[in-house]
Amino acid sequence: MALENEIRLLALKNAVEYKGKANPGSIVGKVLGTHPEWRAKTAELMKTINKIVSEVNKLGIDAQKKELEKEGPQEHKEKKERDIFAFFGIKEGEKVTSAFPPGPEKYPHIGHAKSIILNYMLAKQHNGKFILRFEDTNPTLVKKIFYDIMQENFKWLGVEWDELQYASDNMDLFYKMCEKVISEGKAYVCDCNEDQTKLSREKGIECACRNMSSEENMARWKEMHTMPEGSRTVRLKIDLQHQNTTMRDPTIFRILEQEHARLGKKYRVWPNYDFQNSIMDGYYGVTHRIRSKEFELRSELQRYIQKMLGISITTTYEFGRFNMVGVESSGRAIREKIANGELVGWDDPSLTTLVALRRRGFQPEAIKNFVVSTGISKAEATLTWDDFILHNRRLLDAESDRYFFIKDPVELWVKGAPKQTKELNLHPTHRKGGRKFDTYDTFYITKEDSDSLETGKMYRLMDCVNFRKQADGFEFDSTEVDRYKGHGEKIIHWLPKSDRLFDVEVMMPDKKVLTGLAEETAKNIKVGDVVQFERFGFCRLDEKKKEEGRDKLIFWYTHK
Ligand SMILES: [Zn+2]
């Protein structure tokens, strides 16, 4: 009873999202996700789902919306019970604005996905506002293409920002804030070079620049805009012996000659990360932000800057990062490996960049489920591909169409097999039929299966024929599955010998390319679709090609 209510709620939500028509396929995955005990009884489950979905679809969208609204509060209550952001202690009705501030400098990876998803979820949970902010005030790091790549990747993840900001649009604000702190004697313009500054921080010794008057400093700040790179910086006057080294008179502005990707040569004096970040958060009212632990030390300085400037104070929480075993995550190492051909690109199937995961067939929903499941404790975690794949398989299993792919095909002649027309299921529970085969006595099976056949034993070509291996070849036995049961050794997948098959290549995560044949119905697979090749694994169609007049389908292997 409780399950039926749950299914009805899922069906209503799905229907409202898709113009009044719920899809049983997308509901079964969700049910199996929360009720794994039904995996053994999917046929029964599908019957229930189909029944409820057809009832719900008959209602029409207005009635669906109405019923969903009635159900709404109950769902809200459930959500609150497992609030993963409870540590913030946000009160009912409190205004929440969160942000995710990437530098447009590289391909976002699964770690970025975790940060953006958590901040987005936090805002949504409190009906708050979510800001995507490009932190692009270091012109030497910013690359134009990443503004688009990042937005596109984050949209693909399903994140919708209420506002898009560019830190570099706020240069006047940063300058104004800088002049304010200089005039108040809270910052000074320093002529020391990098080595001298480093030494003064290590030893806690102040330089001569530290004690100039604010009028002198203001004049020196104005001069900075025409001086060469590296000649001057602006530093906050805090404490050169502070326990937290980031508080030892940190640099807040420096001269950089590099042309900026958006603003060209308009500015030469750029704010440092902490100054920019604190102002963007405080000035635009970001109330809460979740980020990875490498920022923990900076938090004290950032709150100090916000207090000093009299802008709002952001509450931040830093969580421990997770690493994936065997995945190259260093940007420099990846660049080198791309240059020497060890990786095919930033979307190499061994990587966890979002472009790579998408190309392999990972689903945005699975990425979300996985990163949330890694938790937000302070401890660093090490995870494996298997931990991640679990979440993706759950979705794909429920949704992907099934097809036959014969790797390294070998001909199999079954003497006496009858001519038949067979229709196999696209999906075992909710897309019956859809794959027609005309079969006779010659088939293709994989070399691996062919090599494993033993004389005297019975085998079954899935949903087609039973045959025996004899000393002099293969002999038809029967077609009934009941006859196979109890006598048979193994059920194998197959293709009829036909000139309407597709040549297939599958790119594996280790970049080995497997070749073989796929059934005629594979013509319906669209680029970007993920299918399950039975007894082989999930694959995403990457490209359709023509080679020597024959169609060829190029897949990327997702996982088993
Ligand atoms: Zn100095």
Coordinates of C-alpha atoms and ligand atoms in Angstrom, one line a residue:
M1 CA 0.0 0.0 0.0
A2 CA 2.7 2.4 1.0
L3 CA 4.7 1.5 -2.1
E4 CA 1.7 2.2 -4.3
N5 CA 1.4 5.7 -2.8
E6 CA 5.0 6.2 -3.4
I7 CA 4.7 5.1 -7.0
R8 CA 1.7 7.4 -7.5
L9 CA 3.6 10.3 -6.2
L10 CA 6.6 9.6 -8.5
A11 CA 4.1 9.1 -11.5
L12 CA 2.5 12.5 -10.7
K13 CA 5.8 14.3 -10.5
N14 CA 7.0 12.7 -13.7
A15 CA 3.8 13.4 -15.5
V16 CA 3.8 17.1 -14.5
E17 CA 7.4 17.4 -15.7
Y18 CA 6.6 15.8 -19.0
K19 CA 3.4 17.5 -20.2
G20 CA 1.0 15.2 -18.4
K21 CA 2.6 11.9 -19.6
A22 CA 4.5 9.9 -17.0
N23 CA 6.9 7.3 -18.3
P24 CA 7.0 3.9 -16.4
G25 CA 10.7 3.5 -17.3
S26 CA 11.8 6.5 -15.4
I27 CA 9.7 5.5 -12.4
V28 CA 11.0 1.9 -12.1
G29 CA 14.6 3.1 -11.7
K30 CA 13.6 5.4 -8.8
V31 CA 11.6 2.7 -7.1
L32 CA 14.4 0.2 -7.4
G33 CA 16.9 2.8 -6.1
T34 CA 15.0 3.1 -2.8
H35 CA 13.6 -0.4 -2.7
P36 CA 16.3 -2.8 -3.9
E37 CA 14.3 -5.7 -2.5
W38 CA 12.0 -5.4 -5.6
R39 CA 14.9 -6.1 -8.0
A40 CA 14.1 -9.8 -7.9
K41 CA 10.4 -9.1 -8.7
T42 CA 10.6 -6.5 -11.4
A43 CA 7.8 -8.1 -13.5
E44 CA 5.4 -7.7 -10.6
L45 CA 6.6 -4.2 -9.9
M46 CA 6.2 -3.2 -13.5
K47 CA 2.6 -4.4 -13.5
T48 CA 1.9 -2.1 -10.6
I49 CA 3.7 0.8 -12.1
N50 CA 2.1 0.4 -15.5
K51 CA -1.4 0.3 -13.8
I52 CA -0.7 3.4 -11.7
V53 CA 0.9 5.3 -14.6
S54 CA -2.0 4.7 -16.9
E55 CA -4.4 6.0 -14.2
V56 CA -2.3 9.0 -13.6
N57 CA -1.9 9.8 -17.3
K58 CA -5.7 9.7 -17.7
L59 CA -6.1 12.5 -15.2
G60 CA -4.7 15.3 -17.4
I61 CA -2.1 17.8 -16.3
D62 CA -4.3 20.1 -14.3
A63 CA -5.7 17.3 -12.0
Q64 CA -2.1 15.9 -11.8
K65 CA -0.8 19.3 -10.6
K66 CA -3.6 19.6 -8.1
E67 CA -3.1 16.2 -6.6
L68 CA 0.7 16.7 -6.4
E69 CA 0.2 20.0 -4.5
K70 CA -1.9 18.1 -2.0
E71 CA 0.8 15.5 -1.6
G72 CA 3.5 18.2 -1.5
P73 CA 3.7 19.1 2.2
Q74 CA 4.2 15.4 3.2
E75 CA 7.2 15.1 0.8
H76 CA 8.6 18.3 2.2
K77 CA 8.5 16.8 5.7
E78 CA 10.4 13.7 4.6
K79 CA 13.1 15.8 3.1
K80 CA 13.6 17.8 6.3
E81 CA 14.2 14.6 8.2
R82 CA 17.4 13.9 6.3
D83 CA 18.7 17.4 5.9
I84 CA 22.4 16.9 5.0
F85 CA 23.0 20.7 5.7
A86 CA 21.7 20.5 9.3
F87 CA 25.1 21.7 10.5
F88 CA 24.4 25.2 9.2
G89 CA 21.5 25.5 11.7
I90 CA 19.5 27.5 9.1
K91 CA 16.2 28.5 10.7
E92 CA 12.8 28.1 9.0
G93 CA 12.2 31.0 6.7
E94 CA 15.8 32.3 6.9
K95 CA 17.0 33.9 3.6
V96 CA 19.6 31.7 1.9
T97 CA 21.9 32.7 -1.0
S98 CA 24.6 30.3 -2.0
A99 CA 27.1 30.4 -4.8
F100 CA 29.6 28.3 -6.7
P101 CA 32.6 30.3 -7.9
P102 CA 34.9 28.5 -10.3
G103 CA 37.8 30.0 -12.1
P104 CA 37.3 29.7 -15.9
E105 CA 40.6 27.9 -16.2
K106 CA 40.0 24.3 -16.8
Y107 CA 37.6 21.5 -17.6
P108 CA 35.4 20.9 -14.6
H109 CA 35.6 17.5 -13.1
I110 CA 33.6 15.4 -10.6
G111 CA 35.0 17.4 -7.7
H112 CA 33.5 20.6 -9.1
A113 CA 30.3 18.7 -9.7
K114 CA 30.1 18.0 -6.0
S115 CA 30.6 21.6 -4.9
I116 CA 28.2 23.1 -7.4
I117 CA 25.5 20.5 -6.7
L118 CA 25.8 20.9 -2.9
N119 CA 25.5 24.7 -3.1
Y120 CA 22.7 24.4 -5.6
M121 CA 20.8 21.9 -3.4
L122 CA 21.3 24.1 -0.3
A123 CA 19.7 27.1 -2.1
K124 CA 16.8 25.1 -3.5
Q125 CA 16.1 23.4 -0.2
H126 CA 15.5 26.8 1.4
N127 CA 13.8 28.4 -1.6
G128 CA 16.9 30.6 -1.8
K129 CA 19.0 32.0 -4.6
F130 CA 21.9 30.3 -6.3
I131 CA 24.7 32.3 -8.0
L132 CA 27.2 30.9 -10.6
R133 CA 30.1 33.3 -10.4
F134 CA 33.2 33.2 -12.6
E135 CA 36.2 34.2 -10.5
D136 CA 38.2 35.6 -13.3
T137 CA 40.5 38.3 -11.9
N138 CA 43.7 36.6 -12.6
P139 CA 44.2 37.2 -16.4
T140 CA 47.2 34.8 -16.5
L141 CA 44.9 31.9 -15.7
V142 CA 41.6 32.7 -17.3
K143 CA 40.9 31.1 -20.7
K144 CA 38.0 32.4 -22.8
I145 CA 36.7 28.9 -23.8
F146 CA 36.1 27.8 -20.3
Y147 CA 33.3 30.4 -19.6
D148 CA 31.2 28.4 -22.1
I149 CA 32.5 25.0 -21.4
M150 CA 31.7 25.4 -17.7
Q151 CA 28.2 26.7 -18.2
E152 CA 27.4 24.0 -20.7
N153 CA 28.8 21.3 -18.3
F154 CA 26.9 22.6 -15.3
K155 CA 23.7 22.9 -17.2
W156 CA 24.1 19.3 -18.3
L157 CA 24.4 18.4 -14.6
G158 CA 20.9 19.9 -14.2
V159 CA 22.0 22.9 -12.2
E160 CA 20.1 26.1 -12.9
W161 CA 21.5 29.3 -11.6
D162 CA 19.4 32.3 -10.7
E163 CA 22.2 34.7 -11.5
L164 CA 25.4 34.5 -13.5
Q165 CA 28.2 36.8 -12.3
Y166 CA 31.7 37.7 -13.5
A167 CA 34.0 38.9 -10.8
S168 CA 35.9 40.9 -13.5
D169 CA 32.8 43.0 -14.0
N170 CA 33.4 44.4 -10.5
M171 CA 36.8 46.0 -10.9
D172 CA 35.5 49.5 -10.0
L173 CA 34.1 48.0 -6.8
F174 CA 37.4 46.3 -5.9
Y175 CA 39.3 49.6 -6.5
K176 CA 36.8 51.5 -4.4
M177 CA 37.2 49.0 -1.6
C178 CA 40.9 49.1 -1.9
E179 CA 41.0 52.9 -1.7
K180 CA 38.7 52.7 1.3
V181 CA 41.1 50.5 3.3
I182 CA 44.2 52.5 2.2
S183 CA 42.6 55.7 3.3
E184 CA 41.7 54.1 6.7
G185 CA 45.3 53.1 7.1
K186 CA 44.4 49.4 6.9
A187 CA 46.5 48.7 3.9
Y188 CA 49.8 49.8 2.4
V189 CA 51.5 49.8 -0.9
C190 CA 54.6 47.7 -0.8
D191 CA 57.7 48.0 -3.1
C192 CA 59.3 44.8 -1.8
N193 CA 59.9 42.0 -4.4
E194 CA 58.5 38.5 -4.0
D195 CA 61.5 37.1 -2.1
Q196 CA 61.6 40.0 0.4
T197 CA 57.9 39.7 1.0
K198 CA 58.2 36.0 1.6
L199 CA 61.0 36.5 4.0
S200 CA 59.2 39.2 5.9
R201 CA 56.2 36.9 6.3
E202 CA 58.4 34.0 7.5
K203 CA 60.4 36.0 10.0
G204 CA 57.5 38.3 11.0
I205 CA 59.6 41.4 10.2
E206 CA 57.9 44.5 8.8
C207 CA 59.3 46.4 5.8
A208 CA 59.7 50.2 5.5
C209 CA 56.6 50.5 3.3
R210 CA 54.4 49.4 6.2
N211 CA 54.7 52.6 8.1
M212 CA 54.0 55.2 5.4
S213 CA 51.0 57.5 5.9
S214 CA 47.7 56.8 4.2
E215 CA 48.2 59.9 1.9
E216 CA 51.6 58.5 0.7
N217 CA 50.0 55.1 0.2
M218 CA 47.2 56.6 -1.8
A219 CA 49.6 58.4 -4.1
R220 CA 51.6 55.2 -4.5
W221 CA 48.4 53.2 -5.3
K222 CA 47.6 55.7 -8.1
E223 CA 51.1 55.3 -9.5
M224 CA 50.8 51.5 -9.6
H225 CA 48.5 51.6 -12.6
T226 CA 51.4 52.7 -14.9
M227 CA 54.2 50.7 -13.2
P228 CA 55.8 47.5 -14.5
E229 CA 54.6 44.0 -13.4
G230 CA 56.0 42.8 -10.1
S231 CA 57.2 46.3 -9.0
R232 CA 54.4 46.9 -6.4
T233 CA 51.7 45.3 -4.5
V234 CA 49.0 46.4 -2.0
R235 CA 49.0 44.5 1.3
L236 CA 46.6 44.5 4.2
K237 CA 48.1 45.7 7.5
I238 CA 47.1 42.8 9.8
D239 CA 49.8 41.0 11.8
L240 CA 53.1 39.7 10.5
Q241 CA 53.4 37.2 13.3
H242 CA 49.8 35.9 13.1
Q243 CA 49.5 32.1 13.7
N244 CA 47.6 31.7 10.5
T245 CA 50.1 32.5 7.8
T246 CA 47.4 33.7 5.4
M247 CA 46.8 36.6 7.9
R248 CA 50.4 37.9 7.7
D249 CA 49.8 41.1 5.7
P250 CA 48.4 39.3 2.7
T251 CA 48.7 40.9 -0.8
I252 CA 45.3 42.2 -2.1
F253 CA 46.4 43.7 -5.4
R254 CA 49.2 43.1 -7.9
I255 CA 50.2 44.3 -11.3
L256 CA 49.6 41.8 -14.2
E257 CA 50.4 42.8 -17.8
Q258 CA 48.6 39.8 -19.3
E259 CA 45.7 40.7 -21.6
H260 CA 42.4 39.6 -20.0
A261 CA 40.1 37.1 -21.9
R262 CA 37.0 39.4 -21.5
L263 CA 38.4 42.8 -20.8
G264 CA 41.6 42.9 -22.9
K265 CA 44.0 45.6 -21.7
K266 CA 41.5 47.7 -19.8
Y267 CA 43.1 46.9 -16.4
R268 CA 46.7 46.1 -15.2
V269 CA 46.1 46.1 -11.4
W270 CA 44.2 43.0 -10.3
P271 CA 42.8 41.9 -7.0
N272 CA 44.1 38.8 -5.4
Y273 CA 41.9 35.8 -4.8
D274 CA 40.9 36.4 -1.1
F275 CA 40.0 40.1 -1.6
Q276 CA 38.0 39.4 -4.7
N277 CA 36.3 36.4 -3.2
S278 CA 35.3 38.0 0.1
I279 CA 33.9 41.1 -1.6
M280 CA 31.9 39.1 -4.2
D281 CA 30.4 37.0 -1.4
G282 CA 29.8 39.8 1.0
Y283 CA 28.7 42.5 -1.3
Y284 CA 26.2 40.3 -3.2
G285 CA 24.8 38.8 0.0
V286 CA 26.0 35.2 -0.2
T287 CA 24.9 33.8 3.1
H288 CA 26.2 30.3 3.0
R289 CA 28.8 28.5 0.9
I290 CA 30.1 24.9 0.9
R291 CA 33.5 24.2 -0.5
S292 CA 36.4 21.8 -0.3
K293 CA 38.8 21.8 2.6
E294 CA 41.8 23.4 0.8
F295 CA 40.0 26.7 1.5
E296 CA 39.8 26.2 5.2
L297 CA 42.9 28.2 6.1
R298 CA 41.6 31.1 4.0
S299 CA 38.4 31.4 5.8
E300 CA 39.7 33.5 8.7
L301 CA 41.2 36.0 6.3
Q302 CA 38.1 36.2 4.1
R303 CA 35.8 36.8 7.2
Y304 CA 38.3 39.4 8.3
I305 CA 38.1 41.3 5.0
Q306 CA 34.3 41.2 5.1
K307 CA 34.2 42.6 8.6
M308 CA 36.8 45.3 7.7
L309 CA 34.7 46.4 4.7
G310 CA 31.4 46.3 6.6
I311 CA 29.8 44.0 4.1
S312 CA 27.8 40.9 5.0
I313 CA 29.5 37.9 6.5
T314 CA 29.3 34.6 4.7
T315 CA 29.1 31.3 6.6
T316 CA 31.3 28.7 4.9
Y317 CA 31.7 25.0 5.5
E318 CA 34.7 23.1 4.2
F319 CA 34.4 19.4 3.5
G320 CA 37.1 16.8 2.9
R321 CA 37.7 16.0 -0.8
F322 CA 37.4 12.6 -2.3
N323 CA 39.9 10.9 -4.6
M324 CA 39.1 8.2 -7.1
V325 CA 41.5 5.3 -7.2
G326 CA 43.6 5.2 -10.4
V327 CA 42.2 8.4 -11.9
E328 CA 44.6 11.1 -13.0
S329 CA 43.4 14.4 -11.5
S330 CA 46.4 16.7 -11.9
G331 CA 45.7 19.2 -14.6
R332 CA 49.4 19.4 -15.5
A333 CA 49.8 15.6 -15.7
I334 CA 46.7 15.4 -17.9
R335 CA 48.0 18.1 -20.3
E336 CA 51.3 16.2 -20.6
K337 CA 49.6 12.9 -21.3
I338 CA 47.4 14.5 -23.9
A339 CA 50.4 16.0 -25.6
N340 CA 52.3 12.7 -25.7
G341 CA 49.2 10.8 -26.9
E342 CA 48.6 8.7 -23.7
L343 CA 45.2 10.4 -23.4
V344 CA 42.9 11.1 -26.3
G345 CA 41.9 14.5 -24.7
W346 CA 40.2 16.0 -21.7
D347 CA 37.3 13.6 -22.5
D348 CA 39.6 10.6 -22.3
P349 CA 37.5 7.6 -21.0
S350 CA 39.9 7.1 -18.0
L351 CA 39.2 10.6 -16.7
T352 CA 36.5 12.1 -14.4
T353 CA 36.2 15.4 -16.1
L354 CA 32.5 16.0 -16.9
V355 CA 33.1 15.9 -20.6
A356 CA 34.7 12.5 -20.2
L357 CA 31.9 11.1 -18.0
R358 CA 29.3 12.4 -20.4
R359 CA 31.0 10.9 -23.4
R360 CA 31.2 7.5 -21.7
G361 CA 27.5 7.5 -20.8
F362 CA 27.3 8.6 -17.2
Q363 CA 24.0 10.2 -16.4
P364 CA 23.8 13.6 -14.6
E365 CA 21.4 12.1 -12.1
A366 CA 23.9 9.4 -11.2
I367 CA 26.7 11.9 -10.8
K368 CA 24.5 13.8 -8.4
N369 CA 23.5 10.7 -6.4
F370 CA 27.1 9.6 -6.2
V371 CA 28.6 12.9 -5.1
V372 CA 25.9 13.4 -2.5
S373 CA 26.5 9.9 -1.3
T374 CA 30.2 10.7 -0.7
G375 CA 29.0 12.9 2.2
I376 CA 30.3 16.2 3.5
S377 CA 32.4 15.2 6.4
K378 CA 35.8 16.7 7.0
A379 CA 37.6 13.4 6.4
E380 CA 39.2 12.8 3.0
A381 CA 37.7 9.8 1.2
T382 CA 39.1 7.4 -1.4
L383 CA 36.5 5.9 -3.7
T384 CA 36.6 3.5 -6.7
W385 CA 34.9 3.5 -10.1
D386 CA 32.7 0.7 -8.7
D387 CA 31.3 3.0 -6.0
F388 CA 30.4 5.4 -8.7
I389 CA 29.2 2.9 -11.3
L390 CA 26.7 1.5 -8.9
H391 CA 24.7 4.7 -9.1
N392 CA 24.8 4.9 -12.9
R393 CA 23.9 1.2 -13.4
R394 CA 20.8 1.6 -11.3
L395 CA 19.5 4.3 -13.7
L396 CA 20.7 2.7 -17.0
D397 CA 19.4 -0.7 -16.0
A398 CA 15.9 0.7 -15.7
E399 CA 16.0 2.9 -18.8
S400 CA 18.4 1.5 -21.5
D401 CA 17.3 -0.5 -24.5
R402 CA 18.9 -3.9 -25.0
Y403 CA 20.6 -5.0 -28.2
F404 CA 22.9 -7.7 -29.4
F405 CA 26.6 -6.9 -30.1
I406 CA 28.7 -9.8 -31.3
K407 CA 32.4 -9.1 -30.5
D408 CA 34.8 -10.9 -32.8
P409 CA 32.0 -12.7 -34.6
V410 CA 32.4 -16.4 -35.6
E411 CA 29.9 -18.2 -37.9
L412 CA 27.8 -20.9 -36.4
W413 CA 25.9 -23.3 -38.7
V414 CA 23.2 -25.2 -36.8
K415 CA 22.2 -28.1 -39.0
G416 CA 18.4 -28.5 -39.2
A417 CA 17.5 -25.2 -37.6
P418 CA 14.1 -24.0 -38.9
K419 CA 13.3 -20.7 -40.6
Q420 CA 11.8 -18.4 -37.9
T421 CA 10.8 -14.8 -37.3
K422 CA 11.6 -13.8 -33.8
E423 CA 10.8 -10.6 -31.9
L424 CA 12.9 -9.8 -28.9
N425 CA 12.3 -7.2 -26.2
L426 CA 13.9 -3.8 -26.2
H427 CA 13.6 -3.8 -22.5
P428 CA 12.7 -6.9 -20.3
T429 CA 10.0 -5.1 -18.3
H430 CA 8.7 -2.1 -20.0
R431 CA 9.4 -2.1 -23.7
K432 CA 8.3 -5.5 -25.0
G433 CA 9.2 -6.4 -28.6
G434 CA 10.7 -4.0 -31.0
R435 CA 13.6 -6.2 -32.3
K436 CA 12.6 -8.4 -35.2
F437 CA 14.9 -11.1 -36.6
D438 CA 14.5 -13.4 -39.5
T439 CA 16.6 -16.5 -38.7
Y440 CA 17.5 -19.6 -40.4
D441 CA 20.4 -22.0 -39.8
T442 CA 23.4 -19.7 -39.8
F443 CA 24.3 -17.4 -37.0
Y444 CA 27.0 -15.3 -35.6
I445 CA 28.2 -15.8 -32.0
T446 CA 31.3 -14.3 -30.3
K447 CA 34.6 -16.1 -30.6
E448 CA 34.7 -16.4 -26.9
D449 CA 31.4 -18.3 -26.8
S450 CA 32.4 -20.4 -29.8
D451 CA 35.6 -21.4 -28.1
S452 CA 33.8 -22.5 -25.0
L453 CA 31.3 -24.9 -26.6
E454 CA 31.9 -28.6 -25.6
T455 CA 31.0 -31.7 -27.6
G456 CA 27.8 -33.4 -26.5
K457 CA 26.4 -30.5 -24.6
M458 CA 23.3 -28.4 -25.2
Y459 CA 23.3 -24.6 -25.6
R460 CA 20.6 -22.1 -26.3
L461 CA 20.7 -19.1 -28.6
M462 CA 18.8 -16.6 -26.4
D463 CA 15.0 -16.7 -27.2
C464 CA 15.7 -18.6 -30.5
V465 CA 16.9 -22.2 -30.7
N466 CA 18.5 -25.0 -28.7
F467 CA 21.4 -26.9 -30.3
R468 CA 24.0 -29.4 -29.5
K469 CA 27.6 -29.6 -30.4
Q470 CA 28.4 -32.9 -32.0
A471 CA 31.8 -34.3 -33.1
D472 CA 31.1 -33.1 -36.7
G473 CA 29.3 -29.8 -36.1
F474 CA 26.3 -28.3 -34.5
E475 CA 22.8 -29.8 -34.6
F476 CA 19.4 -28.3 -34.0
D477 CA 17.6 -29.7 -31.0
S478 CA 14.5 -27.7 -30.4
T479 CA 13.2 -24.2 -29.9
E480 CA 11.4 -24.3 -26.5
V481 CA 13.1 -22.8 -23.5
D482 CA 11.6 -25.5 -21.3
R483 CA 13.5 -28.1 -23.2
Y484 CA 16.7 -26.1 -22.6
K485 CA 16.0 -25.9 -18.8
G486 CA 17.6 -28.8 -17.0
H487 CA 19.6 -29.9 -20.1
G488 CA 21.3 -26.8 -21.2
E489 CA 24.8 -25.5 -20.5
K490 CA 24.6 -21.8 -21.3
I491 CA 22.4 -19.2 -23.0
I492 CA 24.3 -17.2 -25.5
H493 CA 23.4 -14.1 -27.6
W494 CA 23.6 -14.2 -31.4
L495 CA 22.9 -12.5 -34.6
P496 CA 21.4 -14.1 -37.8
K497 CA 23.8 -14.2 -40.7
S498 CA 22.6 -11.2 -42.7
D499 CA 23.9 -8.4 -44.8
R500 CA 21.9 -5.9 -42.8
L501 CA 24.1 -5.9 -39.7
F502 CA 26.1 -3.0 -38.5
D503 CA 29.8 -2.9 -38.1
V504 CA 30.6 -1.8 -34.5
E505 CA 33.6 -0.4 -32.7
V506 CA 33.7 0.0 -29.0
M507 CA 36.2 2.3 -27.3
M508 CA 37.0 0.8 -23.9
P509 CA 38.2 2.8 -20.8
D510 CA 41.7 1.6 -21.4
K511 CA 41.4 2.8 -25.0
K512 CA 41.5 -0.7 -26.5
V513 CA 39.1 -0.7 -29.5
L514 CA 36.9 -3.8 -29.8
T515 CA 35.2 -4.7 -33.0
G516 CA 32.1 -6.7 -34.0
L517 CA 28.6 -6.6 -35.3
A518 CA 25.3 -5.3 -34.1
E519 CA 21.7 -6.1 -35.1
E520 CA 19.7 -4.3 -37.7
T521 CA 17.5 -2.5 -35.1
A522 CA 20.6 -0.7 -33.9
K523 CA 19.8 1.8 -36.7
N524 CA 17.3 3.3 -34.2
I525 CA 20.0 4.2 -31.7
K526 CA 20.7 7.9 -31.7
V527 CA 24.1 9.5 -31.0
G528 CA 24.2 10.1 -27.3
D529 CA 21.9 7.2 -26.4
V530 CA 23.2 4.6 -23.9
V531 CA 22.2 1.0 -24.6
Q532 CA 22.9 -2.3 -23.0
F533 CA 24.6 -4.8 -25.2
E534 CA 23.5 -8.0 -23.6
R535 CA 26.1 -10.0 -21.8
F536 CA 28.6 -7.3 -22.6
G537 CA 27.8 -4.0 -20.9
F538 CA 26.4 -0.5 -21.3
C539 CA 27.7 1.6 -24.2
R540 CA 27.0 5.1 -25.4
L541 CA 26.7 5.7 -29.2
D542 CA 29.4 8.3 -29.9
E543 CA 29.3 8.5 -33.7
K544 CA 27.6 7.1 -36.8
K545 CA 30.0 6.7 -39.8
K546 CA 30.1 5.3 -43.3
E547 CA 33.1 3.3 -44.2
E548 CA 33.5 1.7 -47.7
G549 CA 29.8 2.1 -48.2
R550 CA 28.9 0.3 -44.9
D551 CA 27.4 1.9 -41.9
K552 CA 29.6 1.8 -38.8
L553 CA 28.6 2.6 -35.2
I554 CA 31.2 3.9 -32.8
F555 CA 30.4 3.3 -29.2
W556 CA 32.1 4.2 -25.9
Y557 CA 32.0 1.6 -23.2
T558 CA 30.2 2.9 -20.1
H559 CA 30.6 -0.1 -17.8
K560 CA 29.4 -3.6 -17.2
Ligands
ZN1 ZN 57.6 46.5 1.5

